[in-house]
Each structure stands twice: as structure tokens, then as C-alpha cells.
Amino acid sequence: MTPRHLTVAAFLAGVLAGCAAAPAPPPSAVPAPAGAAQPGVEQLHASELRPGDCLAPMPESFVVTLVSCSEPHAAEYATTYVVPDQPWPGEKAVDLLAREGCAPRMRYVPERRAELTVAALVPEEADWPRYRTAYCLAVRADGGELVGRVIL
């Protein structure tokens, strides 16, 4: 290789190395076992959600199952909120901080607003303070299932 080709190759290697340096999901986000998803549904990490994605069942970790919003579902993803940096506040407190931070960011379909409340997927103590992102979800206030889109 000529010196110019070495420079281009080194540049490309650096670019590719930079692409691979994306932060990993929180350690507590252990993927679901293979074959756990039903046909027609998709499992992914909460960091890959897009506003309007519908989830069923209600996630217990950062691994979520996407379903069609036209089918009954537990929640609809809206946005994220980064809980302020502080010492670990405790499980209940971090959940409350996340829901309070998510609430003003929620953009509900106006005619559905009265039936909804906010829930959040929150980091665990083992992931704190490196991961403080809460994933804001719209859920039915009465605990029932949603059908159709509720997030604008």
C-alpha cells in the first residue's frame, strides 16, 4: 500500500471504531430468552422505542415487547426523561421522580386524555447513576388495557 492508502485505511478504521463505541444498554436489561416472543411481535431494548410504540405486557425490565396498537396492549411509549443526578433516592422515589418528570412531556390524543396516566420504566440501583433515563409510558388510569393510539 502507498502512504496515501495507509492514511485512508487508518482514517476508515478510526471511523468504524467510533461507530462501535455506542454506550451499551444498562446491565439490568437482560434479553428475554430466544423464542419468548409470539409471532407478529418484536422484542427490543427500551432505548430503541419510538413514540407511539405499543407494548404488551407491561414491561418488568428494559426488554419490551412491541405489539400492534390496534390490539389490546398495556402501554404506549411517549418519550424519555433523565432523572436528575443525585445519590440513589430509592426505588419508590426514583419512580415518583420519573413520573413527575414524564407527566409534562406527555402528548396525549385529546379525546383519550381523561382515561390515561403516566408510568415509567426506571433504572435500578445497580445501574445508578450511570443510567438515569426513564422511559415514559401512557397507561390506562384504571389499570385496563389500551386499544388504539393514545400518544400524538
GROMACS .gro file of N, CA and C in nm:
model
  456
    1MET      N    1   0.084  -0.119   0.000
    1MET     CA    2   0.000   0.000   0.000
    1MET      C    3   0.087   0.124   0.000
    2THR      N    4   0.039   0.227  -0.067
    2THR     CA    5   0.109   0.354  -0.068
    2THR      C    6   0.077   0.428   0.061
    3PRO      N    7   0.159   0.529   0.097
    3PRO     CA    8   0.130   0.605   0.218
    3PRO      C    9  -0.010   0.665   0.218
    4ARG      N   10  -0.058   0.708   0.099
    4ARG     CA   11  -0.191   0.767   0.093
    4ARG      C   12  -0.297   0.661   0.128
    5HIS      N   13  -0.280   0.539   0.075
    5HIS     CA   14  -0.375   0.432   0.104
    5HIS      C   15  -0.373   0.396   0.253
    6LEU      N   16  -0.254   0.400   0.315
    6LEU     CA   17  -0.245   0.373   0.458
    6LEU      C   18  -0.320   0.478   0.539
    7THR      N   19  -0.308   0.605   0.497
    7THR     CA   20  -0.378   0.713   0.566
    7THR      C   21  -0.529   0.695   0.554
    8VAL      N   22  -0.578   0.663   0.436
    8VAL     CA   23  -0.721   0.641   0.415
    8VAL      C   24  -0.767   0.521   0.497
    9ALA      N   25  -0.688   0.412   0.496
    9ALA     CA   26  -0.724   0.292   0.572
    9ALA      C   27  -0.727   0.323   0.721
   10ALA      N   28  -0.631   0.400   0.770
   10ALA     CA   29  -0.629   0.436   0.912
   10ALA      C   30  -0.749   0.523   0.946
   11PHE      N   31  -0.784   0.617   0.859
   11PHE     CA   32  -0.900   0.702   0.880
   11PHE      C   33  -1.027   0.618   0.889
   12LEU      N   34  -1.046   0.526   0.793
   12LEU     CA   35  -1.165   0.442   0.793
   12LEU      C   36  -1.171   0.353   0.916
   13ALA      N   37  -1.057   0.301   0.958
   13ALA     CA   38  -1.054   0.219   1.080
   13ALA      C   39  -1.097   0.301   1.200
   14GLY      N   40  -1.053   0.426   1.208
   14GLY     CA   41  -1.092   0.514   1.318
   14GLY      C   42  -1.240   0.545   1.316
   15VAL      N   43  -1.295   0.570   1.197
   15VAL     CA   44  -1.438   0.598   1.184
   15VAL      C   45  -1.519   0.477   1.229
   16LEU      N   46  -1.480   0.359   1.182
   16LEU     CA   47  -1.552   0.237   1.219
   16LEU      C   48  -1.540   0.209   1.368
   17ALA      N   49  -1.426   0.234   1.427
   17ALA     CA   50  -1.410   0.215   1.571
   17ALA      C   51  -1.501   0.310   1.647
   18GLY      N   52  -1.516   0.433   1.599
   18GLY     CA   53  -1.605   0.529   1.663
   18GLY      C   54  -1.750   0.486   1.657
   19CYS      N   55  -1.790   0.420   1.548
   19CYS     CA   56  -1.928   0.371   1.535
   19CYS      C   57  -1.956   0.260   1.634
   20ALA      N   58  -1.855   0.182   1.669
   20ALA     CA   59  -1.875   0.069   1.759
   20ALA      C   60  -1.872   0.112   1.904
   21ALA      N   61  -1.845   0.238   1.933
   21ALA     CA   62  -1.830   0.282   2.071
   21ALA      C   63  -1.959   0.332   2.133
   22ALA      N   64  -2.074   0.300   2.077
   22ALA     CA   65  -2.201   0.344   2.134
   22ALA      C   66  -2.218   0.284   2.272
   23PRO      N   67  -2.279   0.358   2.367
   23PRO     CA   68  -2.295   0.306   2.502
   23PRO      C   69  -2.387   0.184   2.502
   24ALA      N   70  -2.354   0.090   2.586
   24ALA     CA   71  -2.434  -0.032   2.598
   24ALA      C   72  -2.557  -0.005   2.683
   25PRO      N   73  -2.663  -0.085   2.664
   25PRO     CA   74  -2.780  -0.071   2.749
   25PRO      C   75  -2.743  -0.102   2.894
   26PRO      N   76  -2.825  -0.060   2.990
   26PRO     CA   77  -2.797  -0.087   3.129
   26PRO      C   78  -2.778  -0.238   3.153
   27PRO      N   79  -2.688  -0.274   3.243
   27PRO     CA   80  -2.663  -0.415   3.269
   27PRO      C   81  -2.787  -0.491   3.313
   28SER      N   82  -2.881  -0.424   3.376
   28SER     CA   83  -3.002  -0.493   3.424
   28SER      C   84  -3.094  -0.532   3.310
   29ALA      N   85  -3.067  -0.485   3.190
   29ALA     CA   86  -3.153  -0.516   3.075
   29ALA      C   87  -3.109  -0.647   3.013
   30VAL      N   88  -3.144  -0.755   3.075
   30VAL     CA   89  -3.108  -0.887   3.024
   30VAL      C   90  -3.210  -0.926   2.919
   31PRO      N   91  -3.165  -0.963   2.798
   31PRO     CA   92  -3.259  -1.000   2.693
   31PRO      C   93  -3.345  -1.119   2.733
   32ALA      N   94  -3.465  -1.121   2.681
   32ALA     CA   95  -3.556  -1.232   2.704
   32ALA      C   96  -3.504  -1.356   2.634
   33PRO      N   97  -3.541  -1.474   2.683
   33PRO     CA   98  -3.494  -1.596   2.618
   33PRO      C   99  -3.541  -1.604   2.474
   34ALA      N  100  -3.460  -1.669   2.391
   34ALA     CA  101  -3.496  -1.687   2.250
   34ALA      C  102  -3.628  -1.761   2.240
   35GLY      N  103  -3.710  -1.720   2.146
   35GLY     CA  104  -3.839  -1.785   2.125
   35GLY      C  105  -3.948  -1.737   2.220
   36ALA      N  106  -3.918  -1.638   2.306
   36ALA     CA  107  -4.017  -1.592   2.402
   36ALA      C  108  -4.127  -1.508   2.335
   37ALA      N  109  -4.095  -1.445   2.224
   37ALA     CA  110  -4.192  -1.358   2.157
   37ALA      C  111  -4.291  -1.441   2.076
   38GLN      N  112  -4.413  -1.392   2.069
   38GLN     CA  113  -4.516  -1.456   1.988
   38GLN      C  114  -4.499  -1.410   1.844
   39PRO      N  115  -4.551  -1.487   1.749
   39PRO     CA  116  -4.544  -1.442   1.609
   39PRO      C  117  -4.610  -1.306   1.593
   40GLY      N  118  -4.550  -1.218   1.515
   40GLY     CA  119  -4.607  -1.087   1.488
   40GLY      C  120  -4.572  -0.982   1.590
   41VAL      N  121  -4.493  -1.017   1.692
   41VAL     CA  122  -4.448  -0.918   1.790
   41VAL      C  123  -4.296  -0.913   1.787
   42GLU      N  124  -4.241  -0.805   1.839
   42GLU     CA  125  -4.097  -0.783   1.835
   42GLU      C  126  -4.048  -0.745   1.973
   43GLN      N  127  -3.937  -0.803   2.016
   43GLN     CA  128  -3.877  -0.766   2.144
   43GLN      C  129  -3.752  -0.684   2.117
   44LEU      N  130  -3.734  -0.578   2.196
   44LEU     CA  131  -3.616  -0.494   2.183
   44LEU      C  132  -3.590  -0.422   2.313
   45HIS      N  133  -3.477  -0.351   2.319
   45HIS     CA  134  -3.442  -0.273   2.437
   45HIS      C  135  -3.521  -0.142   2.434
   46ALA      N  136  -3.561  -0.094   2.551
   46ALA     CA  137  -3.641   0.028   2.559
   46ALA      C  138  -3.573   0.147   2.490
   47SER      N  139  -3.441   0.148   2.484
   47SER     CA  140  -3.371   0.259   2.418
   47SER      C  141  -3.399   0.265   2.268
   48GLU      N  142  -3.457   0.160   2.213
   48GLU     CA  143  -3.489   0.156   2.070
   48GLU      C  144  -3.634   0.195   2.041
   49LEU      N  145  -3.711   0.228   2.145
   49LEU     CA  146  -3.852   0.263   2.125
   49LEU      C  147  -3.866   0.395   2.050
   50ARG      N  148  -3.976   0.406   1.977
   50ARG     CA  149  -4.013   0.530   1.909
   50ARG      C  150  -4.149   0.573   1.964
   51PRO      N  151  -4.173   0.704   1.977
   51PRO     CA  152  -4.303   0.748   2.026
   51PRO      C  153  -4.417   0.682   1.948
   52GLY      N  154  -4.515   0.631   2.022
   52GLY     CA  155  -4.628   0.564   1.961
   52GLY      C  156  -4.614   0.413   1.957
   53ASP      N  157  -4.498   0.359   1.996
   53ASP     CA  158  -4.484   0.213   2.002
   53ASP      C  159  -4.571   0.160   2.116
   54CYS      N  160  -4.643   0.052   2.088
   54CYS     CA  161  -4.733  -0.007   2.186
   54CYS      C  162  -4.670  -0.134   2.244
   55LEU      N  163  -4.689  -0.154   2.374
   55LEU     CA  164  -4.623  -0.262   2.447
   55LEU      C  165  -4.723  -0.353   2.517
   56ALA      N  166  -4.695  -0.481   2.514
   56ALA     CA  167  -4.774  -0.578   2.590
   56ALA      C  168  -4.685  -0.699   2.612
   57PRO      N  169  -4.683  -0.749   2.731
   57PRO     CA  170  -4.743  -0.699   2.853
   57PRO      C  171  -4.665  -0.579   2.906
   58MET      N  172  -4.707  -0.527   3.022
   58MET     CA  173  -4.634  -0.418   3.084
   58MET      C  174  -4.493  -0.469   3.115
   59PRO      N  175  -4.389  -0.400   3.066
   59PRO     CA  176  -4.253  -0.449   3.085
   59PRO      C  177  -4.210  -0.448   3.231
   60GLU      N  178  -4.131  -0.548   3.268
   60GLU     CA  179  -4.073  -0.555   3.402
   60GLU      C  180  -3.925  -0.523   3.399
   61SER      N  181  -3.871  -0.501   3.278
   61SER     CA  182  -3.730  -0.466   3.261
   61SER      C  183  -3.723  -0.374   3.139
   62PHE      N  184  -3.601  -0.347   3.095
   62PHE     CA  185  -3.583  -0.263   2.977
   62PHE      C  186  -3.602  -0.342   2.847
   63VAL      N  187  -3.627  -0.470   2.856
   63VAL     CA  188  -3.661  -0.550   2.739
   63VAL      C  189  -3.812  -0.544   2.725
   64VAL      N  190  -3.858  -0.491   2.612
   64VAL     CA  191  -4.002  -0.470   2.591
   64VAL      C  192  -4.050  -0.549   2.471
   65THR      N  193  -4.180  -0.576   2.469
   65THR     CA  194  -4.241  -0.646   2.357
   65THR      C  195  -4.335  -0.551   2.286
   66LEU      N  196  -4.307  -0.525   2.158
   66LEU     CA  197  -4.393  -0.438   2.076
   66LEU      C  198  -4.506  -0.519   2.018
   67VAL      N  199  -4.624  -0.459   2.016
   67VAL     CA  200  -4.741  -0.519   1.954
   67VAL      C  201  -4.812  -0.412   1.872
   68SER      N  202  -4.906  -0.454   1.792
   68SER     CA  203  -4.985  -0.359   1.714
   68SER      C  204  -5.073  -0.277   1.809
   69CYS      N  205  -5.080  -0.148   1.785
   69CYS     CA  206  -5.164  -0.061   1.868
   69CYS      C  207  -5.313  -0.089   1.848
   70SER      N  208  -5.348  -0.157   1.742
   70SER     CA  209  -5.489  -0.189   1.718
   70SER      C  210  -5.535  -0.307   1.804
   71GLU      N  211  -5.440  -0.379   1.865
   71GLU     CA  212  -5.471  -0.489   1.956
   71GLU      C  213  -5.465  -0.438   2.100
   72PRO      N  214  -5.533  -0.504   2.194
   72PRO     CA  215  -5.520  -0.463   2.335
   72PRO      C  216  -5.373  -0.466   2.378
   73HIS      N  217  -5.332  -0.361   2.449
   73HIS     CA  218  -5.193  -0.350   2.495
   73HIS      C  219  -5.189  -0.279   2.629
   74ALA      N  220  -5.077  -0.297   2.700
   74ALA     CA  221  -5.063  -0.244   2.835
   74ALA      C  222  -5.022  -0.097   2.839
   75ALA      N  223  -4.940  -0.054   2.742
   75ALA     CA  224  -4.884   0.081   2.747
   75ALA      C  225  -4.843   0.127   2.608
   76GLU      N  226  -4.827   0.259   2.597
   76GLU     CA  227  -4.776   0.319   2.474
   76GLU      C  228  -4.660   0.410   2.511
   77TYR      N  229  -4.548   0.392   2.443
   77TYR     CA  230  -4.429   0.472   2.470
   77TYR      C  231  -4.447   0.614   2.419
   78ALA      N  232  -4.403   0.711   2.500
   78ALA     CA  233  -4.416   0.851   2.462
   78ALA      C  234  -4.281   0.921   2.443
   79THR      N  235  -4.196   0.916   2.545
   79THR     CA  236  -4.072   0.993   2.541
   79THR      C  237  -3.980   0.945   2.653
   80THR      N  238  -3.869   1.015   2.671
   80THR     CA  239  -3.779   0.984   2.783
   80THR      C  240  -3.766   1.105   2.874
   81TYR      N  241  -3.718   1.077   2.994
   81TYR     CA  242  -3.688   1.182   3.091
   81TYR      C  243  -3.564   1.135   3.166
   82VAL      N  244  -3.464   1.223   3.179
   82VAL     CA  245  -3.344   1.189   3.254
   82VAL      C  246  -3.362   1.240   3.396
   83VAL      N  247  -3.366   1.146   3.490
   83VAL     CA  248  -3.380   1.179   3.631
   83VAL      C  249  -3.255   1.256   3.674
   84PRO      N  250  -3.271   1.365   3.751
   84PRO     CA  251  -3.155   1.444   3.791
   84PRO      C  252  -3.049   1.360   3.863
   85ASP      N  253  -2.923   1.397   3.840
   85ASP     CA  254  -2.811   1.330   3.903
   85ASP      C  255  -2.813   1.359   4.053
   86GLN      N  256  -2.813   1.254   4.130
   86GLN     CA  257  -2.816   1.263   4.275
   86GLN      C  258  -2.782   1.125   4.331
   87PRO      N  259  -2.758   1.115   4.460
   87PRO     CA  260  -2.741   0.981   4.516
   87PRO      C  261  -2.869   0.900   4.494
   88TRP      N  262  -2.855   0.766   4.489
   88TRP     CA  263  -2.971   0.679   4.467
   88TRP      C  264  -3.082   0.717   4.565
   89PRO      N  265  -3.201   0.758   4.513
   89PRO     CA  266  -3.309   0.803   4.601
   89PRO      C  267  -3.397   0.690   4.654
   90GLY      N  268  -3.378   0.570   4.605
   90GLY     CA  269  -3.465   0.460   4.644
   90GLY      C  270  -3.562   0.428   4.531
   91GLU      N  271  -3.610   0.305   4.529
   91GLU     CA  272  -3.695   0.258   4.419
   91GLU      C  273  -3.824   0.339   4.405
   92LYS      N  274  -3.894   0.361   4.514
   92LYS     CA  275  -4.020   0.436   4.506
   92LYS      C  276  -3.996   0.581   4.467
   93ALA      N  277  -3.890   0.640   4.523
   93ALA     CA  278  -3.860   0.781   4.493
   93ALA      C  279  -3.818   0.799   4.348
   94VAL      N  280  -3.737   0.709   4.293
   94VAL     CA  281  -3.695   0.724   4.154
   94VAL      C  282  -3.815   0.707   4.061
   95ASP      N  283  -3.908   0.618   4.097
   95ASP     CA  284  -4.029   0.601   4.017
   95ASP      C  285  -4.113   0.729   4.021
   96LEU      N  286  -4.129   0.788   4.138
   96LEU     CA  287  -4.205   0.913   4.152
   96LEU      C  288  -4.137   1.026   4.076
   97LEU      N  289  -4.004   1.039   4.088
   97LEU     CA  290  -3.931   1.143   4.015
   97LEU      C  291  -3.950   1.126   3.864
   98ALA      N  292  -3.944   1.002   3.819
   98ALA     CA  293  -3.959   0.977   3.675
   98ALA      C  294  -4.100   1.013   3.628
   99ARG      N  295  -4.201   0.970   3.701
   99ARG     CA  296  -4.339   1.000   3.659
   99ARG      C  297  -4.365   1.151   3.662
  100GLU      N  298  -4.312   1.220   3.764
  100GLU     CA  299  -4.329   1.366   3.770
  100GLU      C  300  -4.255   1.434   3.655
  101GLY      N  301  -4.140   1.381   3.615
  101GLY     CA  302  -4.066   1.437   3.503
  101GLY      C  303  -4.129   1.405   3.369
  102CYS      N  304  -4.191   1.287   3.359
  102CYS     CA  305  -4.254   1.245   3.234
  102CYS      C  306  -4.386   1.321   3.210
  103ALA      N  307  -4.463   1.342   3.314
  103ALA     CA  308  -4.600   1.395   3.300
  103ALA      C  309  -4.611   1.518   3.210
  104PRO      N  310  -4.530   1.623   3.229
  104PRO     CA  311  -4.545   1.740   3.142
  104PRO      C  312  -4.497   1.718   2.998
  105ARG      N  313  -4.430   1.607   2.972
  105ARG     CA  314  -4.377   1.578   2.839
  105ARG      C  315  -4.472   1.492   2.756
  106MET      N  316  -4.577   1.443   2.818
  106MET     CA  317  -4.671   1.353   2.751
  106MET      C  318  -4.762   1.433   2.659
  107ARG      N  319  -4.779   1.385   2.537
  107ARG     CA  320  -4.868   1.449   2.440
  107ARG      C  321  -4.976   1.348   2.402
  108TYR      N  322  -5.086   1.351   2.478
  108TYR     CA  323  -5.195   1.256   2.459
  108TYR      C  324  -5.289   1.299   2.348
  109VAL      N  325  -5.354   1.202   2.285
  109VAL     CA  326  -5.466   1.230   2.195
  109VAL      C  327  -5.572   1.295   2.284
  110PRO      N  328  -5.617   1.418   2.252
  110PRO     CA  329  -5.705   1.492   2.343
  110PRO      C  330  -5.827   1.414   2.393
  111GLU      N  331  -5.896   1.344   2.304
  111GLU     CA  332  -6.018   1.276   2.346
  111GLU      C  333  -5.990   1.151   2.431
  112ARG      N  334  -5.864   1.110   2.445
  112ARG     CA  335  -5.827   0.994   2.527
  112ARG      C  336  -5.767   1.036   2.661
  113ARG      N  337  -5.734   1.164   2.677
  113ARG     CA  338  -5.660   1.215   2.793
  113ARG      C  339  -5.721   1.175   2.927
  114ALA      N  340  -5.851   1.181   2.942
  114ALA     CA  341  -5.917   1.156   3.070
  114ALA      C  342  -5.897   1.013   3.121
  115GLU      N  343  -5.876   0.918   3.032
  115GLU     CA  344  -5.863   0.778   3.074
  115GLU      C  345  -5.718   0.738   3.103
  116LEU      N  346  -5.622   0.831   3.088
  116LEU     CA  347  -5.480   0.795   3.092
  116LEU      C  348  -5.406   0.851   3.212
  117THR      N  349  -5.296   0.784   3.243
  117THR     CA  350  -5.200   0.833   3.340
  117THR      C  351  -5.061   0.795   3.290
  118VAL      N  352  -4.959   0.837   3.362
  118VAL     CA  353  -4.822   0.812   3.320
  118VAL      C  354  -4.759   0.703   3.407
  119ALA      N  355  -4.680   0.620   3.342
  119ALA     CA  356  -4.597   0.521   3.410
  119ALA      C  357  -4.457   0.536   3.351
  120ALA      N  358  -4.359   0.474   3.413
  120ALA     CA  359  -4.222   0.487   3.361
  120ALA      C  360  -4.142   0.361   3.390
  121LEU      N  361  -4.059   0.326   3.294
  121LEU     CA  362  -3.955   0.225   3.316
  121LEU      C  363  -3.837   0.302   3.370
  122VAL      N  364  -3.788   0.263   3.487
  122VAL     CA  365  -3.683   0.339   3.553
  122VAL      C  366  -3.559   0.253   3.577
  123PRO      N  367  -3.443   0.318   3.589
  123PRO     CA  368  -3.321   0.243   3.617
  123PRO      C  369  -3.326   0.180   3.757
  124GLU      N  370  -3.244   0.077   3.774
  124GLU     CA  371  -3.232   0.011   3.903
  124GLU      C  372  -3.111   0.067   3.977
  125GLU      N  373  -3.105   0.041   4.105
  125GLU     CA  374  -2.994   0.092   4.187
  125GLU      C  375  -2.859   0.050   4.133
  126ALA      N  376  -2.848  -0.073   4.084
  126ALA     CA  377  -2.720  -0.123   4.032
  126ALA      C  378  -2.673  -0.044   3.910
  127ASP      N  379  -2.763   0.019   3.839
  127ASP     CA  380  -2.729   0.095   3.719
  127ASP      C  381  -2.708   0.244   3.748
  128TRP      N  382  -2.744   0.287   3.867
  128TRP     CA  383  -2.741   0.427   3.907
  128TRP      C  384  -2.599   0.465   3.945
  129PRO      N  385  -2.549   0.582   3.917
  129PRO     CA  386  -2.607   0.695   3.848
  129PRO      C  387  -2.574   0.698   3.699
  130ARG      N  388  -2.502   0.596   3.650
  130ARG     CA  389  -2.463   0.598   3.509
  130ARG      C  390  -2.585   0.603   3.418
  131TYR      N  391  -2.686   0.525   3.450
  131TYR     CA  392  -2.809   0.525   3.371
  131TYR      C  393  -2.920   0.586   3.454
  132ARG      N  394  -2.970   0.701   3.410
  132ARG     CA  395  -3.078   0.771   3.483
  132ARG      C  396  -3.197   0.797   3.391
  133THR      N  397  -3.196   0.738   3.272
  133THR     CA  398  -3.305   0.761   3.177
  133THR      C  399  -3.428   0.681   3.215
  134ALA      N  400  -3.541   0.751   3.223
  134ALA     CA  401  -3.671   0.688   3.244
  134ALA      C  402  -3.744   0.689   3.110
  135TYR      N  403  -3.813   0.580   3.080
  135TYR     CA  404  -3.889   0.568   2.957
  135TYR      C  405  -4.036   0.590   2.992
  136CYS      N  406  -4.093   0.698   2.940
  136CYS     CA  407  -4.227   0.743   2.977
  136CYS      C  408  -4.334   0.670   2.896
  137LEU      N  409  -4.431   0.614   2.969
  137LEU     CA  410  -4.536   0.534   2.907
  137LEU      C  411  -4.673   0.589   2.944
  138ALA      N  412  -4.764   0.584   2.848
  138ALA     CA  413  -4.905   0.615   2.874
  138ALA      C  414  -4.974   0.483   2.906
  139VAL      N  415  -5.049   0.482   3.015
  139VAL     CA  416  -5.124   0.364   3.056
  139VAL      C  417  -5.264   0.408   3.096
  140ARG      N  418  -5.358   0.313   3.100
  140ARG     CA  419  -5.493   0.347   3.146
  140ARG      C  420  -5.491   0.370   3.296
  141ALA      N  421  -5.557   0.474   3.341
  141ALA     CA  422  -5.562   0.508   3.482
  141ALA      C  423  -5.629   0.399   3.564
  142ASP      N  424  -5.723   0.327   3.504
  142ASP     CA  425  -5.794   0.221   3.576
  142ASP      C  426  -5.722   0.087   3.570
  143GLY      N  427  -5.604   0.082   3.509
  143GLY     CA  428  -5.527  -0.040   3.500
  143GLY      C  429  -5.567  -0.132   3.386
  144GLY      N  430  -5.668  -0.095   3.309
  144GLY     CA  431  -5.712  -0.176   3.196
  144GLY      C  432  -5.618  -0.166   3.078
  145GLU      N  433  -5.656  -0.234   2.972
  145GLU     CA  434  -5.575  -0.233   2.850
  145GLU      C  435  -5.618  -0.119   2.757
  146LEU      N  436  -5.524  -0.073   2.679
  146LEU     CA  437  -5.550   0.027   2.576
  146LEU      C  438  -5.579  -0.043   2.445
  147VAL      N  439  -5.656   0.022   2.361
  147VAL     CA  440  -5.676  -0.022   2.223
  147VAL      C  441  -5.670   0.105   2.139
  148GLY      N  442  -5.584   0.106   2.039
  148GLY     CA  443  -5.565   0.225   1.957
  148GLY      C  444  -5.459   0.315   2.014
  149ARG      N  445  -5.418   0.412   1.934
  149ARG     CA  446  -5.312   0.506   1.972
  149ARG      C  447  -5.364   0.610   2.071
  150VAL      N  448  -5.280   0.645   2.170
  150VAL     CA  449  -5.316   0.747   2.268
  150VAL      C  450  -5.214   0.859   2.273
  151ILE      N  451  -5.101   0.843   2.205
  151ILE     CA  452  -4.995   0.943   2.203
  151ILE      C  453  -4.992   1.010   2.066
  152LEU      N  454  -4.981   1.143   2.067
  152LEU     CA  455  -4.970   1.219   1.942
  152LEU      C  456  -4.833   1.202   1.883
   0.00000   0.00000   0.00000
